[in-house]
Amino acid sequence: MPGQFLAFGPFIFDCRRGTLFRGASPVVIGRRERALLQALLEARGEVVTKSSLMDAAWPKTNVEESNLTVQIAALRRSIGQSATGENWIATIPGVGYRLVHSTPVRQRDVAAVEAPAALDEIEPRPTIAVLPFTNMSSDPEQEYFGDGLAEDLITDLSRIPGFVVIARHSSFAYKGKPVDIRTIAKDLGVRYVIEGSVRRDADRIRISAQIIDAIGNVHLWASRFDRELESVFALQDEIVGRIVRALSGLVPPVQLMARPRATNLEAYDLFVRGRALVNQSVEGNRAGRQLLERSIALDSDFAEAYVWLAMGHLCGRVMWGEVAEPHFALALSAAERAVSLDPDNAGAHAVLGDVLLFHDRPAGVAELATALALNPNHADAWVFLGEARAYEGDAAAGIAHTVKAFSLNPYPPGWYYWYLGYVEYAAGHYEDAMTTLWHPSTHRLGSQRILAASLAQLGRAEEARAEAQQFLAAHPQFSIQSWASAQPFQHEADRQSFIDGYLKAGLPM
């Protein structure tokens, strides 16, 4: 069919199947990346507005502009740069994007393309989303328990080589919503969806779980487990093993290792309640830390509780504006304890790595590398590593790492947008940083100072000063000098770029 294939540089895009090739080799890109690329290609090098691109990637859906920024960054990372070092996708500030070509876009019909013969042989990767388990108990307060089991299952599966598992914050975005499984799978870019239910009554627990292949809406596996409540932790290992066996044809054989779990049911109850609160609000963060401390008091060897206590102190400082001390010291202590109890816990290494960046940056980077070696699906670790790369002077790599985190966690907590805006600013991408930091989940928090600096660098002085004044009203103790002295930049020029933006925005020295 003439016109089915569009080409630019070394790439060929099959419009009908949505498949991108570099020469004869397929390039793995996400669903929204495909929609954006096709819209840019069909514009024949003309500018495509942001609203048109959002309509192409999110039809009939209202989304924040920062989502477009994230997906464009992901697409840029997937296709790389031209032979001359030029980005294939150019940003037109305030308007949109256009595809840049060394030669005009060429339409090719089937006879001119060698690659499509292999198209039907390409199978989707084993990508998985675990939905929150439905509470079937008579007590609505037990809902948190089912959420905790589903979140633990996400953690367990994400450690298995070969699986790509969507992070909890994104798969839980559908909680309580009547959405079709195939719609969820398409939205998250996954093929396999795991859903289930849990009934906890007195001293008994019943867990039902099933795996659905979203292509064709086929049920691959389903099972029900009835146990004494006290055996729930062993049951978690059993369920993971059954799921892995059901999907055994998708990945090489693996030796499953049971990970350390709680030994006290009350401690586990407190833990899952606390874990759910630490990223919610300043009040939720404080309440969550108290619950986690109570969990640890009941089970002093519960590594995962220490991980989330460390995360709670880190979020309290970074996201909710609490003073650096004692929170950094408490985060460091809890993270070190978690690593000592469970050296294979990627979350423990990730939180420890981010805390260490401010005290011993090389040691922090090493911890983050360990986290990703243990669990390449750990979205938070990718965000932290992006931050670290910016400190090292490689903000372009920082953006790539952060975009990777968004692919694993497409509906992330607000602090992801903060970190993305930070690395975009560090790279000098002030327009992108401004768009990202206006996302409602991070705007008006501590990241507002970077938004103010971005606006100032773009020459939007009045808006910059308004944002800076709002930031100072919430953070009256802020000074540029105090902030700058605590930042572990490897190169002074990178520190100075932030200082310059803060000064232009009217923040106090």
mmCIF file of N, CA and C in Angstrom, residues 141-226:
data_model
loop_
_atom_site.group_PDB
_atom_site.id
_atom_site.type_symbol
_atom_site.label_atom_id
_atom_site.label_comp_id
_atom_site.label_asym_id
_atom_site.label_seq_id
_atom_site.Cartn_x
_atom_site.Cartn_y
_atom_site.Cartn_z
ATOM 1 N N GLU A 141 -12.130 -1.291 56.259
ATOM 2 C CA GLU A 141 -10.798 -0.924 56.740
ATOM 3 C C GLU A 141 -9.729 -1.906 56.267
ATOM 4 N N GLN A 142 -10.172 -3.079 55.785
ATOM 5 C CA GLN A 142 -9.206 -4.073 55.339
ATOM 6 C C GLN A 142 -8.696 -3.791 53.920
ATOM 7 N N GLU A 143 -9.200 -2.734 53.289
ATOM 8 C CA GLU A 143 -8.794 -2.448 51.919
ATOM 9 C C GLU A 143 -7.294 -2.217 51.811
ATOM 10 N N TYR A 144 -6.736 -1.563 52.807
ATOM 11 C CA TYR A 144 -5.299 -1.304 52.789
ATOM 12 C C TYR A 144 -4.494 -2.592 52.745
ATOM 13 N N PHE A 145 -5.041 -3.661 53.337
ATOM 14 C CA PHE A 145 -4.322 -4.924 53.381
ATOM 15 C C PHE A 145 -4.173 -5.499 51.973
ATOM 16 N N GLY A 146 -5.272 -5.464 51.195
ATOM 17 C CA GLY A 146 -5.203 -5.929 49.810
ATOM 18 C C GLY A 146 -4.264 -5.082 48.973
ATOM 19 N N ASP A 147 -4.272 -3.760 49.213
ATOM 20 C CA ASP A 147 -3.343 -2.889 48.498
ATOM 21 C C ASP A 147 -1.899 -3.261 48.825
ATOM 22 N N GLY A 148 -1.670 -3.561 50.094
ATOM 23 C CA GLY A 148 -0.313 -3.926 50.506
ATOM 24 C C GLY A 148 0.159 -5.208 49.845
ATOM 25 N N LEU A 149 -0.725 -6.195 49.743
ATOM 26 C CA LEU A 149 -0.345 -7.450 49.093
ATOM 27 C C LEU A 149 -0.034 -7.230 47.613
ATOM 28 N N ALA A 150 -0.853 -6.404 46.932
ATOM 29 C CA ALA A 150 -0.603 -6.127 45.523
ATOM 30 C C ALA A 150 0.715 -5.382 45.342
ATOM 31 N N GLU A 151 0.983 -4.438 46.227
ATOM 32 C CA GLU A 151 2.231 -3.687 46.117
ATOM 33 C C GLU A 151 3.435 -4.586 46.373
ATOM 34 N N ASP A 152 3.325 -5.501 47.309
ATOM 35 C CA ASP A 152 4.411 -6.457 47.538
ATOM 36 C C ASP A 152 4.622 -7.342 46.321
ATOM 37 N N LEU A 153 3.538 -7.706 45.655
ATOM 38 C CA LEU A 153 3.652 -8.528 44.453
ATOM 39 C C LEU A 153 4.383 -7.756 43.347
ATOM 40 N N ILE A 154 4.112 -6.463 43.221
ATOM 41 C CA ILE A 154 4.831 -5.633 42.254
ATOM 42 C C ILE A 154 6.327 -5.657 42.555
ATOM 43 N N THR A 155 6.670 -5.485 43.825
ATOM 44 C CA THR A 155 8.080 -5.504 44.224
ATOM 45 C C THR A 155 8.719 -6.843 43.906
ATOM 46 N N ASP A 156 8.018 -7.924 44.206
ATOM 47 C CA ASP A 156 8.565 -9.262 43.974
ATOM 48 C C ASP A 156 8.802 -9.521 42.482
ATOM 49 N N LEU A 157 7.812 -9.204 41.652
ATOM 50 C CA LEU A 157 7.916 -9.494 40.225
ATOM 51 C C LEU A 157 8.946 -8.607 39.544
ATOM 52 N N SER A 158 9.091 -7.378 40.022
ATOM 53 C CA SER A 158 10.026 -6.452 39.383
ATOM 54 C C SER A 158 11.472 -6.879 39.576
ATOM 55 N N ARG A 159 11.732 -7.758 40.528
ATOM 56 C CA ARG A 159 13.096 -8.237 40.775
ATOM 57 C C ARG A 159 13.489 -9.364 39.832
ATOM 58 N N ILE A 160 12.530 -9.889 39.070
ATOM 59 C CA ILE A 160 12.797 -11.049 38.231
ATOM 60 C C ILE A 160 13.333 -10.598 36.876
ATOM 61 N N PRO A 161 14.528 -11.040 36.486
ATOM 62 C CA PRO A 161 15.110 -10.614 35.209
ATOM 63 C C PRO A 161 14.184 -10.944 34.035
ATOM 64 N N GLY A 162 14.047 -9.997 33.115
ATOM 65 C CA GLY A 162 13.239 -10.224 31.922
ATOM 66 C C GLY A 162 11.857 -9.613 31.984
ATOM 67 N N PHE A 163 11.313 -9.412 33.188
ATOM 68 C CA PHE A 163 10.006 -8.775 33.318
ATOM 69 C C PHE A 163 10.176 -7.256 33.382
ATOM 70 N N VAL A 164 9.249 -6.546 32.762
ATOM 71 C CA VAL A 164 9.141 -5.094 32.933
ATOM 72 C C VAL A 164 7.839 -4.857 33.680
ATOM 73 N N VAL A 165 7.945 -4.363 34.901
ATOM 74 C CA VAL A 165 6.774 -4.247 35.776
ATOM 75 C C VAL A 165 6.505 -2.773 36.065
ATOM 76 N N ILE A 166 5.277 -2.346 35.790
ATOM 77 C CA ILE A 166 4.886 -0.963 36.016
ATOM 78 C C ILE A 166 4.822 -0.684 37.514
ATOM 79 N N ALA A 167 5.307 0.487 37.903
ATOM 80 C CA ALA A 167 5.375 0.844 39.321
ATOM 81 C C ALA A 167 3.983 0.993 39.928
ATOM 82 N N ARG A 168 3.939 0.865 41.236
ATOM 83 C CA ARG A 168 2.693 0.835 41.985
ATOM 84 C C ARG A 168 1.858 2.091 41.781
ATOM 85 N N HIS A 169 2.483 3.254 41.807
ATOM 86 C CA HIS A 169 1.720 4.499 41.753
ATOM 87 C C HIS A 169 0.892 4.584 40.468
ATOM 88 N N SER A 170 1.415 4.008 39.381
ATOM 89 C CA SER A 170 0.697 4.059 38.106
ATOM 90 C C SER A 170 -0.389 2.999 38.010
ATOM 91 N N SER A 171 -0.086 1.773 38.389
ATOM 92 C CA SER A 171 -1.111 0.734 38.298
ATOM 93 C C SER A 171 -2.238 0.977 39.292
ATOM 94 N N PHE A 172 -1.929 1.657 40.392
ATOM 95 C CA PHE A 172 -2.964 1.960 41.383
ATOM 96 C C PHE A 172 -3.794 3.187 40.990
ATOM 97 N N ALA A 173 -3.430 3.855 39.895
ATOM 98 C CA ALA A 173 -4.216 4.997 39.436
ATOM 99 C C ALA A 173 -5.622 4.587 39.012
ATOM 100 N N TYR A 174 -5.816 3.293 38.763
ATOM 101 C CA TYR A 174 -7.122 2.800 38.316
ATOM 102 C C TYR A 174 -7.966 2.260 39.467
ATOM 103 N N LYS A 175 -7.480 2.405 40.659
ATOM 104 C CA LYS A 175 -8.192 1.882 41.823
ATOM 105 C C LYS A 175 -9.596 2.472 41.913
ATOM 106 N N GLY A 176 -10.585 1.595 41.986
ATOM 107 C CA GLY A 176 -11.962 2.024 42.146
ATOM 108 C C GLY A 176 -12.613 2.566 40.890
ATOM 109 N N LYS A 177 -11.931 2.470 39.742
ATOM 110 C CA LYS A 177 -12.479 2.993 38.496
ATOM 111 C C LYS A 177 -12.940 1.846 37.591
ATOM 112 N N PRO A 178 -14.109 1.960 36.982
ATOM 113 C CA PRO A 178 -14.609 0.893 36.096
ATOM 114 C C PRO A 178 -13.970 0.987 34.715
ATOM 115 N N VAL A 179 -12.724 0.547 34.596
ATOM 116 C CA VAL A 179 -11.986 0.643 33.341
ATOM 117 C C VAL A 179 -11.730 -0.752 32.792
ATOM 118 N N ASP A 180 -11.918 -0.919 31.500
ATOM 119 C CA ASP A 180 -11.692 -2.203 30.833
ATOM 120 C C ASP A 180 -10.217 -2.594 30.900
ATOM 121 N N ILE A 181 -9.947 -3.890 31.106
ATOM 122 C CA ILE A 181 -8.573 -4.381 31.217
ATOM 123 C C ILE A 181 -7.763 -4.012 29.990
ATOM 124 N N ARG A 182 -8.354 -4.155 28.824
ATOM 125 C CA ARG A 182 -7.601 -3.839 27.610
ATOM 126 C C ARG A 182 -7.262 -2.349 27.534
ATOM 127 N N THR A 183 -8.151 -1.512 28.042
ATOM 128 C CA THR A 183 -7.874 -0.076 28.079
ATOM 129 C C THR A 183 -6.716 0.224 29.024
ATOM 130 N N ILE A 184 -6.724 -0.422 30.180
ATOM 131 C CA ILE A 184 -5.631 -0.241 31.140
ATOM 132 C C ILE A 184 -4.307 -0.687 30.533
ATOM 133 N N ALA A 185 -4.318 -1.859 29.901
ATOM 134 C CA ALA A 185 -3.091 -2.382 29.309
ATOM 135 C C ALA A 185 -2.554 -1.445 28.237
ATOM 136 N N LYS A 186 -3.450 -0.917 27.414
ATOM 137 C CA LYS A 186 -3.023 -0.003 26.357
ATOM 138 C C LYS A 186 -2.502 1.295 26.953
ATOM 139 N N ASP A 187 -3.171 1.785 27.973
ATOM 140 C CA ASP A 187 -2.791 3.047 28.597
ATOM 141 C C ASP A 187 -1.416 2.959 29.248
ATOM 142 N N LEU A 188 -1.132 1.822 29.894
ATOM 143 C CA LEU A 188 0.142 1.646 30.585
ATOM 144 C C LEU A 188 1.218 1.050 29.683
ATOM 145 N N GLY A 189 0.841 0.645 28.476
ATOM 146 C CA GLY A 189 1.812 0.054 27.567
ATOM 147 C C GLY A 189 2.266 -1.324 27.984
ATOM 148 N N VAL A 190 1.354 -2.131 28.549
ATOM 149 C CA VAL A 190 1.710 -3.480 28.993
ATOM 150 C C VAL A 190 0.877 -4.514 28.237
ATOM 151 N N ARG A 191 1.367 -5.723 28.245
ATOM 152 C CA ARG A 191 0.619 -6.821 27.629
ATOM 153 C C ARG A 191 -0.141 -7.635 28.666
ATOM 154 N N TYR A 192 0.457 -7.807 29.848
ATOM 155 C CA TYR A 192 -0.132 -8.687 30.852
ATOM 156 C C TYR A 192 -0.609 -7.880 32.055
ATOM 157 N N VAL A 193 -1.795 -8.195 32.514
ATOM 158 C CA VAL A 193 -2.382 -7.542 33.675
ATOM 159 C C VAL A 193 -2.710 -8.605 34.716
ATOM 160 N N ILE A 194 -2.276 -8.350 35.946
ATOM 161 C CA ILE A 194 -2.600 -9.248 37.051
ATOM 162 C C ILE A 194 -3.598 -8.536 37.953
ATOM 163 N N GLU A 195 -4.710 -9.179 38.206
ATOM 164 C CA GLU A 195 -5.710 -8.618 39.112
ATOM 165 C C GLU A 195 -6.140 -9.697 40.090
ATOM 166 N N GLY A 196 -6.773 -9.285 41.159
ATOM 167 C CA GLY A 196 -7.181 -10.274 42.146
ATOM 168 C C GLY A 196 -8.050 -9.664 43.215
ATOM 169 N N SER A 197 -8.317 -10.461 44.223
ATOM 170 C CA SER A 197 -9.130 -10.012 45.356
ATOM 171 C C SER A 197 -8.601 -10.671 46.617
ATOM 172 N N VAL A 198 -8.945 -10.087 47.747
ATOM 173 C CA VAL A 198 -8.523 -10.642 49.025
ATOM 174 C C VAL A 198 -9.673 -10.534 50.015
ATOM 175 N N ARG A 199 -9.890 -11.602 50.744
ATOM 176 C CA ARG A 199 -10.881 -11.604 51.815
ATOM 177 C C ARG A 199 -10.176 -12.011 53.099
ATOM 178 N N ARG A 200 -10.213 -11.125 54.075
ATOM 179 C CA ARG A 200 -9.573 -11.392 55.362
ATOM 180 C C ARG A 200 -10.651 -11.382 56.434
ATOM 181 N N ASP A 201 -10.888 -12.527 57.017
ATOM 182 C CA ASP A 201 -11.909 -12.662 58.056
ATOM 183 C C ASP A 201 -11.315 -13.445 59.223
ATOM 184 N N ALA A 202 -11.362 -12.834 60.398
ATOM 185 C CA ALA A 202 -10.865 -13.483 61.624
ATOM 186 C C ALA A 202 -9.435 -13.967 61.386
ATOM 187 N N ASP A 203 -9.213 -15.275 61.468
ATOM 188 C CA ASP A 203 -7.862 -15.801 61.337
ATOM 189 C C ASP A 203 -7.654 -16.509 59.990
ATOM 190 N N ARG A 204 -8.517 -16.229 59.009
ATOM 191 C CA ARG A 204 -8.402 -16.836 57.689
ATOM 192 C C ARG A 204 -8.220 -15.759 56.620
ATOM 193 N N ILE A 205 -7.567 -16.150 55.521
ATOM 194 C CA ILE A 205 -7.407 -15.245 54.391
ATOM 195 C C ILE A 205 -7.622 -16.026 53.100
ATOM 196 N N ARG A 206 -8.314 -15.412 52.157
ATOM 197 C CA ARG A 206 -8.510 -16.003 50.843
ATOM 198 C C ARG A 206 -8.035 -14.982 49.808
ATOM 199 N N ILE A 207 -7.120 -15.418 48.966
ATOM 200 C CA ILE A 207 -6.595 -14.565 47.902
ATOM 201 C C ILE A 207 -6.889 -15.232 46.563
ATOM 202 N N SER A 208 -7.495 -14.480 45.667
ATOM 203 C CA SER A 208 -7.708 -14.938 44.295
ATOM 204 C C SER A 208 -6.877 -14.058 43.378
ATOM 205 N N ALA A 209 -6.270 -14.649 42.367
ATOM 206 C CA ALA A 209 -5.442 -13.888 41.433
ATOM 207 C C ALA A 209 -5.563 -14.486 40.051
ATOM 208 N N GLN A 210 -5.407 -13.646 39.036
ATOM 209 C CA GLN A 210 -5.441 -14.121 37.662
ATOM 210 C C GLN A 210 -4.544 -13.263 36.781
ATOM 211 N N ILE A 211 -4.033 -13.886 35.715
ATOM 212 C CA ILE A 211 -3.213 -13.202 34.726
ATOM 213 C C ILE A 211 -4.022 -13.111 33.440
ATOM 214 N N ILE A 212 -4.090 -11.903 32.884
ATOM 215 C CA ILE A 212 -4.834 -11.683 31.650
ATOM 216 C C ILE A 212 -3.872 -11.186 30.580
ATOM 217 N N ASP A 213 -3.889 -11.856 29.423
ATOM 218 C CA ASP A 213 -3.149 -11.377 28.263
ATOM 219 C C ASP A 213 -4.057 -10.387 27.546
ATOM 220 N N ALA A 214 -3.682 -9.107 27.550
ATOM 221 C CA ALA A 214 -4.557 -8.071 27.014
ATOM 222 C C ALA A 214 -4.764 -8.187 25.514
ATOM 223 N N ILE A 215 -3.861 -8.880 24.814
ATOM 224 C CA ILE A 215 -4.075 -9.132 23.390
ATOM 225 C C ILE A 215 -5.086 -10.269 23.279
ATOM 226 N N GLY A 216 -6.300 -9.939 22.949
ATOM 227 C CA GLY A 216 -7.353 -10.941 22.878
ATOM 228 C C GLY A 216 -8.112 -11.120 24.176
ATOM 229 N N ASN A 217 -7.665 -10.426 25.239
ATOM 230 C CA ASN A 217 -8.346 -10.527 26.540
ATOM 231 C C ASN A 217 -8.449 -11.984 27.008
ATOM 232 N N VAL A 218 -7.329 -12.681 26.952
ATOM 233 C CA VAL A 218 -7.278 -14.113 27.269
ATOM 234 C C VAL A 218 -6.792 -14.302 28.707
ATOM 235 N N HIS A 219 -7.476 -15.145 29.474
ATOM 236 C CA HIS A 219 -7.044 -15.482 30.828
ATOM 237 C C HIS A 219 -6.007 -16.602 30.743
ATOM 238 N N LEU A 220 -4.786 -16.286 31.158
ATOM 239 C CA LEU A 220 -3.703 -17.279 31.081
ATOM 240 C C LEU A 220 -3.658 -18.182 32.301
ATOM 241 N N TRP A 221 -4.045 -17.637 33.438
ATOM 242 C CA TRP A 221 -3.905 -18.396 34.680
ATOM 243 C C TRP A 221 -4.794 -17.769 35.738
ATOM 244 N N ALA A 222 -5.349 -18.602 36.574
ATOM 245 C CA ALA A 222 -6.121 -18.107 37.716
ATOM 246 C C ALA A 222 -6.030 -19.141 38.829
ATOM 247 N N SER A 223 -6.024 -18.650 40.059
ATOM 248 C CA SER A 223 -5.968 -19.568 41.183
ATOM 249 C C SER A 223 -6.527 -18.881 42.419
ATOM 250 N N ARG A 224 -6.912 -19.706 43.379
ATOM 251 C CA ARG A 224 -7.425 -19.206 44.648
ATOM 252 C C ARG A 224 -6.659 -19.878 45.772
ATOM 253 N N PHE A 225 -6.332 -19.101 46.789
ATOM 254 C CA PHE A 225 -5.529 -19.585 47.897
ATOM 255 C C PHE A 225 -6.278 -19.330 49.198
ATOM 256 N N ASP A 226 -6.530 -20.375 49.959
ATOM 257 C CA ASP A 226 -7.162 -20.270 51.278
ATOM 258 C C ASP A 226 -6.142 -20.695 52.323
#
